[in-house]
Coordinates of C-alpha atoms and ligand atoms in Angstrom, one line a residue:
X1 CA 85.5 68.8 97.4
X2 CA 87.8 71.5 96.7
X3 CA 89.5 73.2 99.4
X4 CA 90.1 77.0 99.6
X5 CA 92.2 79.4 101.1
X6 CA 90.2 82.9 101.4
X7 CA 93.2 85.6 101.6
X8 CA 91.4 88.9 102.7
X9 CA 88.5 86.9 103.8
X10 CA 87.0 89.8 105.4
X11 CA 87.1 92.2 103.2
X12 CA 84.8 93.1 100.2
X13 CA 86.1 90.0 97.9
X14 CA 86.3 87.4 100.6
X15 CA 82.6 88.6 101.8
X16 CA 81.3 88.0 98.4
X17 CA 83.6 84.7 97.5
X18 CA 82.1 83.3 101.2
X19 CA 78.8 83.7 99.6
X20 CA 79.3 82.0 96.4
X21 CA 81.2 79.3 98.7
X22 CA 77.9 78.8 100.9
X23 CA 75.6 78.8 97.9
X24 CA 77.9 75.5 96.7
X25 CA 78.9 74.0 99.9
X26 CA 78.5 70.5 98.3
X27 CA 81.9 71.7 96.1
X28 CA 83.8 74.5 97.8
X29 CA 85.2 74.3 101.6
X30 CA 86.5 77.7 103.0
X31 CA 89.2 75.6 104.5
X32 CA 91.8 78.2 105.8
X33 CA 90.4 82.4 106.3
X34 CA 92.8 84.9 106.4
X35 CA 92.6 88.7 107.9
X36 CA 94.4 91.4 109.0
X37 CA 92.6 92.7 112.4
X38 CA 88.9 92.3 112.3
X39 CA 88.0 89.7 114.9
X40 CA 84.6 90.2 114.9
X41 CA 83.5 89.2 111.4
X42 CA 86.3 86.8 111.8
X43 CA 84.5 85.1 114.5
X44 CA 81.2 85.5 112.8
X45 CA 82.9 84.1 109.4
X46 CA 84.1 80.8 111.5
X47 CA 80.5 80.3 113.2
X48 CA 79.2 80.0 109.9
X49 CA 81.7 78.4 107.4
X50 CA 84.0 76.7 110.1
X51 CA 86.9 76.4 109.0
X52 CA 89.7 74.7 109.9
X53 CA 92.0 77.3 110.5
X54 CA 91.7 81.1 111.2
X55 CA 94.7 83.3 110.5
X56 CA 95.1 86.6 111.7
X57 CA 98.1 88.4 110.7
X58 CA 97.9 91.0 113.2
X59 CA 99.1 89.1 116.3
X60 CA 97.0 90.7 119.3
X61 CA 93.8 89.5 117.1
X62 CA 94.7 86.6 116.9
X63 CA 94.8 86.3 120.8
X64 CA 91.1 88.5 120.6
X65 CA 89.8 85.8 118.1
X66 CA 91.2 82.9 120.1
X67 CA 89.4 83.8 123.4
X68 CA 86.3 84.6 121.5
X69 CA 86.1 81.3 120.2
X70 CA 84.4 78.6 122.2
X71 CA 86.5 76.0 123.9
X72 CA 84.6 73.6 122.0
X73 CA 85.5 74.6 118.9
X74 CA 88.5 72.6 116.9
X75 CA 89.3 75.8 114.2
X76 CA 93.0 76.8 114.7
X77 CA 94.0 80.3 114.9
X78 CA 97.3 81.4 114.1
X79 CA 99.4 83.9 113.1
X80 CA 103.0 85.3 111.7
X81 CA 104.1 85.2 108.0
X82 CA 105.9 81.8 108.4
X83 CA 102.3 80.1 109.0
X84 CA 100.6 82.3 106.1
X85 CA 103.3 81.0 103.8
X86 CA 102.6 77.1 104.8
X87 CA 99.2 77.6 104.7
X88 CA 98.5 78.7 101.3
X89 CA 101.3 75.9 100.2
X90 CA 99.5 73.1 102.6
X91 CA 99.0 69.9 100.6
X92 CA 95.5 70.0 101.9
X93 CA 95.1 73.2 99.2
X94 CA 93.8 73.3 96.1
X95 CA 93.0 77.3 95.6
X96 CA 93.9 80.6 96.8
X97 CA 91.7 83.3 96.3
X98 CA 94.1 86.3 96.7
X99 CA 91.8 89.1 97.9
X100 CA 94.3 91.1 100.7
X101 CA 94.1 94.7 99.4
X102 CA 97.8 96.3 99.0
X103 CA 100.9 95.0 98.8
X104 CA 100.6 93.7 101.5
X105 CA 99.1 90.4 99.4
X106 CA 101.8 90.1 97.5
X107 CA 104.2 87.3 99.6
X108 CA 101.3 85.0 100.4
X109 CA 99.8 85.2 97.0
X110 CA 103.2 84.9 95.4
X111 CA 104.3 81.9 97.6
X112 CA 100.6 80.1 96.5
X113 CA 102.0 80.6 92.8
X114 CA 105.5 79.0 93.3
X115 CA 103.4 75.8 95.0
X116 CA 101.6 75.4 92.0
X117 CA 98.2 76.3 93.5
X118 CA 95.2 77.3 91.4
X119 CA 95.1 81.4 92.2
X120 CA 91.9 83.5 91.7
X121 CA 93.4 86.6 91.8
X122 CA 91.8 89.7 93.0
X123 CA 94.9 91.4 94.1
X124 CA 96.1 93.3 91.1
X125 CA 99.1 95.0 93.3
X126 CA 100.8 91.7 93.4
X127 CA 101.2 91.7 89.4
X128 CA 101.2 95.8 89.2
X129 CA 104.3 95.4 91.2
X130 CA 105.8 91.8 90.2
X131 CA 104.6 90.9 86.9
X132 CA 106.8 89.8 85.6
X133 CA 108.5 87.0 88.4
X134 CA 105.1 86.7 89.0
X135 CA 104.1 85.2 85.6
X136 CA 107.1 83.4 85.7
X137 CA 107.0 81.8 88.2
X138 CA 103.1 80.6 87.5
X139 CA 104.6 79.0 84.4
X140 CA 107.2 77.2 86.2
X141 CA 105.1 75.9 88.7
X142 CA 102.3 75.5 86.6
X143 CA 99.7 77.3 88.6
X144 CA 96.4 78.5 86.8
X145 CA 95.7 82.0 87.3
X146 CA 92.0 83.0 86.5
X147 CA 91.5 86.5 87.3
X148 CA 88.5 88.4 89.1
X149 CA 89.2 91.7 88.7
X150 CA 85.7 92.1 86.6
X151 CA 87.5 93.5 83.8
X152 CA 90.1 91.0 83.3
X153 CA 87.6 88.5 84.2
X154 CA 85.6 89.5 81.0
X155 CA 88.4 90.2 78.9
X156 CA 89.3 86.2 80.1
X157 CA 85.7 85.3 79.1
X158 CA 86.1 87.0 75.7
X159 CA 89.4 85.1 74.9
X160 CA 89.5 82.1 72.8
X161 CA 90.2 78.6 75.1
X162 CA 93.9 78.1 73.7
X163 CA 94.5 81.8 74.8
X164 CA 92.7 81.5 78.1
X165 CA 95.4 78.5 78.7
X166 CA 98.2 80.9 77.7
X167 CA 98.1 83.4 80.2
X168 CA 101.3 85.7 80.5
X169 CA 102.7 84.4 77.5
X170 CA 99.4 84.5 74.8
X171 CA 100.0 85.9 71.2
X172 CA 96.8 87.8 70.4
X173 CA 97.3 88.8 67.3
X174 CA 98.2 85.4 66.2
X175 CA 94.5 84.3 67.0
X176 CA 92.9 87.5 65.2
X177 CA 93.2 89.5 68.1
X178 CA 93.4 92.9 67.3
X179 CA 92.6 95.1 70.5
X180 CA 91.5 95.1 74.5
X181 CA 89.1 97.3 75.4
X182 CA 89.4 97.4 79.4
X183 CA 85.9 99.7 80.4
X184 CA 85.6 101.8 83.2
X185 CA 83.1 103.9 84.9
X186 CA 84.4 107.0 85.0
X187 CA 83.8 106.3 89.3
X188 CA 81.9 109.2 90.8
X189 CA 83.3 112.1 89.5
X190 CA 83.1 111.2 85.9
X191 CA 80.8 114.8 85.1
X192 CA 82.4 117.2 88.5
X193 CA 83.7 120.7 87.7
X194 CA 87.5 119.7 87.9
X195 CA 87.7 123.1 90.1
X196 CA 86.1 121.5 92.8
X197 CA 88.3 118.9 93.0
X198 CA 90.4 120.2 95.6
X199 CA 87.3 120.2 98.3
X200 CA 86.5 116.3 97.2
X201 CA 85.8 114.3 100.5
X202 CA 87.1 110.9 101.2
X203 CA 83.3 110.2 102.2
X204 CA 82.4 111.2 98.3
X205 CA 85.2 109.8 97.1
X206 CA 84.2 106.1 98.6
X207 CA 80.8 106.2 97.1
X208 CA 80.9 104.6 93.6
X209 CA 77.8 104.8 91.6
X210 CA 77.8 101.6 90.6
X211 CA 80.0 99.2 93.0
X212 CA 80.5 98.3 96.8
X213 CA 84.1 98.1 97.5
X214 CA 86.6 98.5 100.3
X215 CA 87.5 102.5 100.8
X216 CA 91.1 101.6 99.2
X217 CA 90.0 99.9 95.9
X218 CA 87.0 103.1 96.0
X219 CA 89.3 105.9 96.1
X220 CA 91.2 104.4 93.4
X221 CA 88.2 104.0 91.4
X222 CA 87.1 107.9 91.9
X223 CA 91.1 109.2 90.6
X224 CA 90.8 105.9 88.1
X225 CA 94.4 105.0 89.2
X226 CA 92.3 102.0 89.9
X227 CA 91.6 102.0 85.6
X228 CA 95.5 102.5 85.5
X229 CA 96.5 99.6 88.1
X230 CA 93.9 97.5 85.5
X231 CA 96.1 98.6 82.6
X232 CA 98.7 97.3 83.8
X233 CA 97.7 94.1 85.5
X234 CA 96.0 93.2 81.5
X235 CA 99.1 94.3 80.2
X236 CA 101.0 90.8 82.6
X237 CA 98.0 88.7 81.8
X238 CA 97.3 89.0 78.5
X239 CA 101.0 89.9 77.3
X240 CA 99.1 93.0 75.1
X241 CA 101.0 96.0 73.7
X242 CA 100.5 99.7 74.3
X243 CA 98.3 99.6 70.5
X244 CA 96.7 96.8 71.5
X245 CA 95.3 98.0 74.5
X246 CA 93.0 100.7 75.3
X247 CA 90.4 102.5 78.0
X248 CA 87.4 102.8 77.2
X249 CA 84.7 105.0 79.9
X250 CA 81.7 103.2 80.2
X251 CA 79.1 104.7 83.0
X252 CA 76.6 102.0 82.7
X253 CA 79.2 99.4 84.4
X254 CA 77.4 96.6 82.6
X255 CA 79.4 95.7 80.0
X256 CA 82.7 94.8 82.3
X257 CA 85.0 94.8 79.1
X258 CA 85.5 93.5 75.5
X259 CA 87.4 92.0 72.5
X260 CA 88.0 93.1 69.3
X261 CA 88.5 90.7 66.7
X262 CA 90.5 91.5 63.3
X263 CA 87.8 90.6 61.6
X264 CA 85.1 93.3 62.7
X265 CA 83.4 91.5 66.0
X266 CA 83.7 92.6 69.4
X267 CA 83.3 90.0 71.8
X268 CA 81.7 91.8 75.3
X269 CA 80.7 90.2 78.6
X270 CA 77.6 91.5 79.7
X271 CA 76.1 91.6 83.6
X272 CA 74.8 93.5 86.9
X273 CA 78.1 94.9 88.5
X274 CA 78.5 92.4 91.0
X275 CA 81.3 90.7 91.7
X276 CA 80.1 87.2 92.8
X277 CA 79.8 86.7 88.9
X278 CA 83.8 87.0 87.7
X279 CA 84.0 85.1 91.9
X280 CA 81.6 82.4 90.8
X281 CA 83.2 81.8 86.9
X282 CA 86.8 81.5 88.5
X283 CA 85.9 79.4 91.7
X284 CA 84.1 76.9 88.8
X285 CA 85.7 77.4 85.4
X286 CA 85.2 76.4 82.7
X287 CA 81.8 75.5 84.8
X288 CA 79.0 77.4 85.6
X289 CA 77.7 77.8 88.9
X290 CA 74.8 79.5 90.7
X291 CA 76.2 82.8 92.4
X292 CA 72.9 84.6 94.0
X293 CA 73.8 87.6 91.3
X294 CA 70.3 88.6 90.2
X295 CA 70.1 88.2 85.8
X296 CA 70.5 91.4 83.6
X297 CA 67.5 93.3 82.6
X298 CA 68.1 95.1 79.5
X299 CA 65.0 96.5 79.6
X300 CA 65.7 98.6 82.8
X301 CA 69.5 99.0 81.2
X302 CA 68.4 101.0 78.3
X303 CA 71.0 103.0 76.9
X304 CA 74.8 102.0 77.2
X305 CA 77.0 104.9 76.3
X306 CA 80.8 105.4 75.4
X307 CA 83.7 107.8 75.5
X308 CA 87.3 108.4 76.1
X309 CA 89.6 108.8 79.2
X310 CA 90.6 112.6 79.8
X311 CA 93.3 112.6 81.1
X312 CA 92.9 116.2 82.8
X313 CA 90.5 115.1 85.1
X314 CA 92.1 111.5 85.8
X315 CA 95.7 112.4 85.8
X316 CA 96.4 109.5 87.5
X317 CA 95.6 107.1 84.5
X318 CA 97.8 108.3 82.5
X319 CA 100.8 108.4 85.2
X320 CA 100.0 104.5 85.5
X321 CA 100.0 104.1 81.4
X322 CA 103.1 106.0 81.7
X323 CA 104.7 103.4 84.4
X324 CA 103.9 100.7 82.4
X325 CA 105.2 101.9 79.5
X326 CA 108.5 102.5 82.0
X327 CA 108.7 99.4 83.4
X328 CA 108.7 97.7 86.6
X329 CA 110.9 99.8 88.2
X330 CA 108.1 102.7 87.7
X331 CA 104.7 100.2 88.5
X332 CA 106.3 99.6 92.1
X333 CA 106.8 102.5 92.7
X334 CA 103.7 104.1 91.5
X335 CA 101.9 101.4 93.3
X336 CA 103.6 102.2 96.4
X337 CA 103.4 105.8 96.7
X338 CA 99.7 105.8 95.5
X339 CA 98.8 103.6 98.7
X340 CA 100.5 105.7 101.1
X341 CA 98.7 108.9 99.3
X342 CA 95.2 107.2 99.2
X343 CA 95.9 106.5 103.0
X344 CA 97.2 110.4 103.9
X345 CA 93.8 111.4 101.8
X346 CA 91.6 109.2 103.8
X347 CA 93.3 110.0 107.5
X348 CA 92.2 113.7 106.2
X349 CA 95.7 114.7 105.6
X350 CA 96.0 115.6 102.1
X351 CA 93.5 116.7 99.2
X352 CA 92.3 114.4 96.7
X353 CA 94.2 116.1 94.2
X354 CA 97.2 115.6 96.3
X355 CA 97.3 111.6 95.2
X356 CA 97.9 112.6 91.4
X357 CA 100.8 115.2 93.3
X358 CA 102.3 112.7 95.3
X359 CA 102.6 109.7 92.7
X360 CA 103.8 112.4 90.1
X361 CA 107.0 113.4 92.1
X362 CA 107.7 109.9 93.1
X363 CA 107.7 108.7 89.8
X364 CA 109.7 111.2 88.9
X365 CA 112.5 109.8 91.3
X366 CA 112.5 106.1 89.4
X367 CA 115.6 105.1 88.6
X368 CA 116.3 101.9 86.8
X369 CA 117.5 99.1 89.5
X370 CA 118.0 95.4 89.4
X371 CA 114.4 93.3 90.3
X372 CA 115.7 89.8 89.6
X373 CA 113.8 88.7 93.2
X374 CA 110.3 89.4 94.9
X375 CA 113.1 90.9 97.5
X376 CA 114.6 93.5 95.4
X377 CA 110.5 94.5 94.7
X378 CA 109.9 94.9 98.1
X379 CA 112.9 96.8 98.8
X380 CA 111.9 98.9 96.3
X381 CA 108.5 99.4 97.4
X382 CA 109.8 100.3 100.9
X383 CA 112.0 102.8 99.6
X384 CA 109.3 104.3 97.6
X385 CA 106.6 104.3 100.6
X386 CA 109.2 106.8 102.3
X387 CA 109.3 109.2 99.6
X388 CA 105.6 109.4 99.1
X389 CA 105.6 110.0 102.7
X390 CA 108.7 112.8 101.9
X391 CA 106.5 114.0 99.5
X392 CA 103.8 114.0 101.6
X393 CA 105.5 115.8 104.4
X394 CA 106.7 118.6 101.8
X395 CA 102.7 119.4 101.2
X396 CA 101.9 119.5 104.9
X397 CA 104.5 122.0 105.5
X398 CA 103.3 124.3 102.4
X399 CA 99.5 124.5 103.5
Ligands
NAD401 P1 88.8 95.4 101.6 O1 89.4 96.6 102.1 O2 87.3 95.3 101.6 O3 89.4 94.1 102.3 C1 90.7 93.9 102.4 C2 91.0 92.5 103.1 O4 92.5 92.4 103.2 C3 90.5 92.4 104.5 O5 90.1 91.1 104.7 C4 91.7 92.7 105.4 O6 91.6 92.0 106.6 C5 92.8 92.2 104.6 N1 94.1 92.9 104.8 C6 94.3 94.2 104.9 N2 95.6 94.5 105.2 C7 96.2 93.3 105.3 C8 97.5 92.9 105.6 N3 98.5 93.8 105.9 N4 97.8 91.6 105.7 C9 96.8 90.7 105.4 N5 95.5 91.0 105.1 C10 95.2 92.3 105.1 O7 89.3 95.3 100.1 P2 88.6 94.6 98.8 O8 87.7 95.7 98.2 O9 87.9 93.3 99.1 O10 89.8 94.4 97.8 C11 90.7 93.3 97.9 C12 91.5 93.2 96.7 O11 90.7 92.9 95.6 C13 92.2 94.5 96.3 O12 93.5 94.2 95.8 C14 91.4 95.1 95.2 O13 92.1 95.9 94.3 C15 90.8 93.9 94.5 N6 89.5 94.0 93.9 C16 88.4 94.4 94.6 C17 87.2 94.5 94.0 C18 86.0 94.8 94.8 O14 84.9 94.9 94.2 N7 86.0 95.1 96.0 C19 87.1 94.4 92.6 C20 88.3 94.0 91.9 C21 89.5 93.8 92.5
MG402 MG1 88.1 96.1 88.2

């Protein structure tokens, strides 16, 4: 039996990981869940996959969850970051699944890496902003990372075995590797008149044609800073250069990326956009287990069609390609201030074209500093939360 820590558990990703879990109970155990302040799909989480312990990092929740919970029940709730931390490094733990939205996932997920743990990663903030120490640190400890992010989990699929045990420090072109192709949608507002941008909705904005996500993850999907935090997080995983990695819009959503090979083949994976698949092939790999997702009908597919970013109508993208070109310096920051901006846009405060404003000026500011430590990242990130809100601020005042 393998036991599991669900980070995020009830989110988007921990929902859909929770089902995979139940469909294998006889191998998986949602030992430990971990959210932020929903208590009840906490509660109804622990009713049905009982775990032994329910961690709410908001503190007053976890007070609201322990009431709620029957005095027969044995699950432990706690809370504070000094519990999260020996959770995810418990001896009873055999994998993370890192699906807190933000940065907010980066400590925990970071501190399951150092402990060696096997890490499904969802999160892609935690490498957008640490990559580097990140990767590090997984080859010091010797932690697997497998990723989920759908693209990265194809692009993982499409990889050769000796490069798929190489993570972070891989040579593709020394195994015929010529490019990445990391697809996208395009999100919602792929075909839009760009001049109606301005008047774009956080309700529109959150309704992806082809995925269900949280409303953070969505918003990013409809600017495509979301293709742009994907850039980035391939760039620490598969160790690929600018050339050897490129965008590719894709509407269909069902091929989730691909390889190119030196010598002519492209190597896709292929399936319904749902994410209990890349869920399913990490909590299993190199295994395959059931995962509930129905099969792929190419019959009712059709036509798959292709084309390049513009980077007009997703200026966004190209800030993040930009950062990463930068440095880490710049992806902190850019992560930082886009979170604050995708909050202002959703709270009503700003326009969606405001997001691409906001990052813009704080990148702008990035100045090259010393990140030798996960602290001097989150220092960073702090400062650059209060100049997106500076920024912010400045736009509030104009209207
Ligand atoms: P979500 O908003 O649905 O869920 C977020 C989860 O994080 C919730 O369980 C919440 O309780 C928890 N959380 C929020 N703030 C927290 C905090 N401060 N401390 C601890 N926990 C906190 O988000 P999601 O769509 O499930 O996305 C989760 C992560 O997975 C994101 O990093 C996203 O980029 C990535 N991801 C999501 C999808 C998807 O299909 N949803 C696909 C690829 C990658
Ligand atoms: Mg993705």
């Amino acid at each position: 039996m393998e036991n599991l820590v669900v980070l995020g558990a009830t989110g988007s990703i921990g929902t859909n990981t929770l089902d995979v879990v139940g469909r294998n109970a006889e191998k998986f155990y949602a030992h430990t869940l971990v959210a932020n302040t929903n208590v009840e799909k906490m509660l109804a989480l622990c009713v049905k996959h009982k775990p032994k312990i329910a961690h709410m990092v908001c503190e007053a929740s976890a007070l609201k969850l322990q009431k709620r919970l029957t005095s027969s029940s044995d699950i432990e709730v706690t809370t504070g970051v000094d519990n999260l931390i020996a959770h995810v490094t418990s001896n009873s733990i055999d994998t993370v699944m890192a699906a807190i939205v933000g940065a907010a996932g980066l400590i925990p997920t970071y501190e399951a890496v150092k402990a060696g743990k096997k890490i499904l990663l969802a999160n892609k903030e935690s490498l957008v902003m640490s990559g580097r120490l990140f990767m590090e640190a997984a080859r010091a400890s010797g932690s697997v990372i497998l990723p989920v992010d759908s693209e990265h989990n194809a692009i993982f699929q499409c990889l050769p075995e000796q490069v798929q045990s190489e993570l972070g420090h891989c040579n593709l072109a020394s195994h015929g590797i010529s490019h990445v192709l990391l697809t996208g949608s395009g999100g919602p507002f792929l075909t839009r008149e760009i001049s109606t941008f301005t008047d774009i909705t956080p309700e529109q904005a959150c309704k992806h044609p082809n995925w269900s996500m949280g409303q953070k993850i969505s918003v990013d999907s409809a600017t495509m800073m979301n293709k742009g935090l994907e850039y980035i997080e391939a760039k620490w995983l598969f160790n690929t250069s600018p050339k050897q990695l490129q965008v590719v819009i894709h509407p269909q959503s069902v091929i989730h990326s691909m390889v190119q090979y030196r010598d002519g083949s492209v190597v896709a994976q292929m399936g319904n956009p749902d994410m209990r698949t890349p869920i399913a092939h990490c909590l299993s790999y190199p295994k395959r287990i059931s995962s509930g997702v129905e099969p792929l009908d190419f019959f009712k597919v059709g036509q798959l069609s292709f084309s390049e970013p513009d980077y007009e109508r997703f200026p966004c993208l190209k800030l993040a390609i930009e950062a990463c070109e930068q440095g880490q310096e710049a992806t902190t920051v850019l992560n930082a201030a886009n979170e604050i901006a995708v909050a202002a846009f959703l709270e009503n405060k700003i326009a969606f074209t405001d997001i691409a404003k906001v990052n813009q000026a704080c990148m702008s500011g990035v100045v090259k500093s010393q990140l030798d430590t996960i602290g001097d990242i989150i220092e960073l990130d702090i400062e650059a939360r209060i100049m997106a809100q500076a920024e912010i601020d400045k736009l509030l005042k104009g209207h």
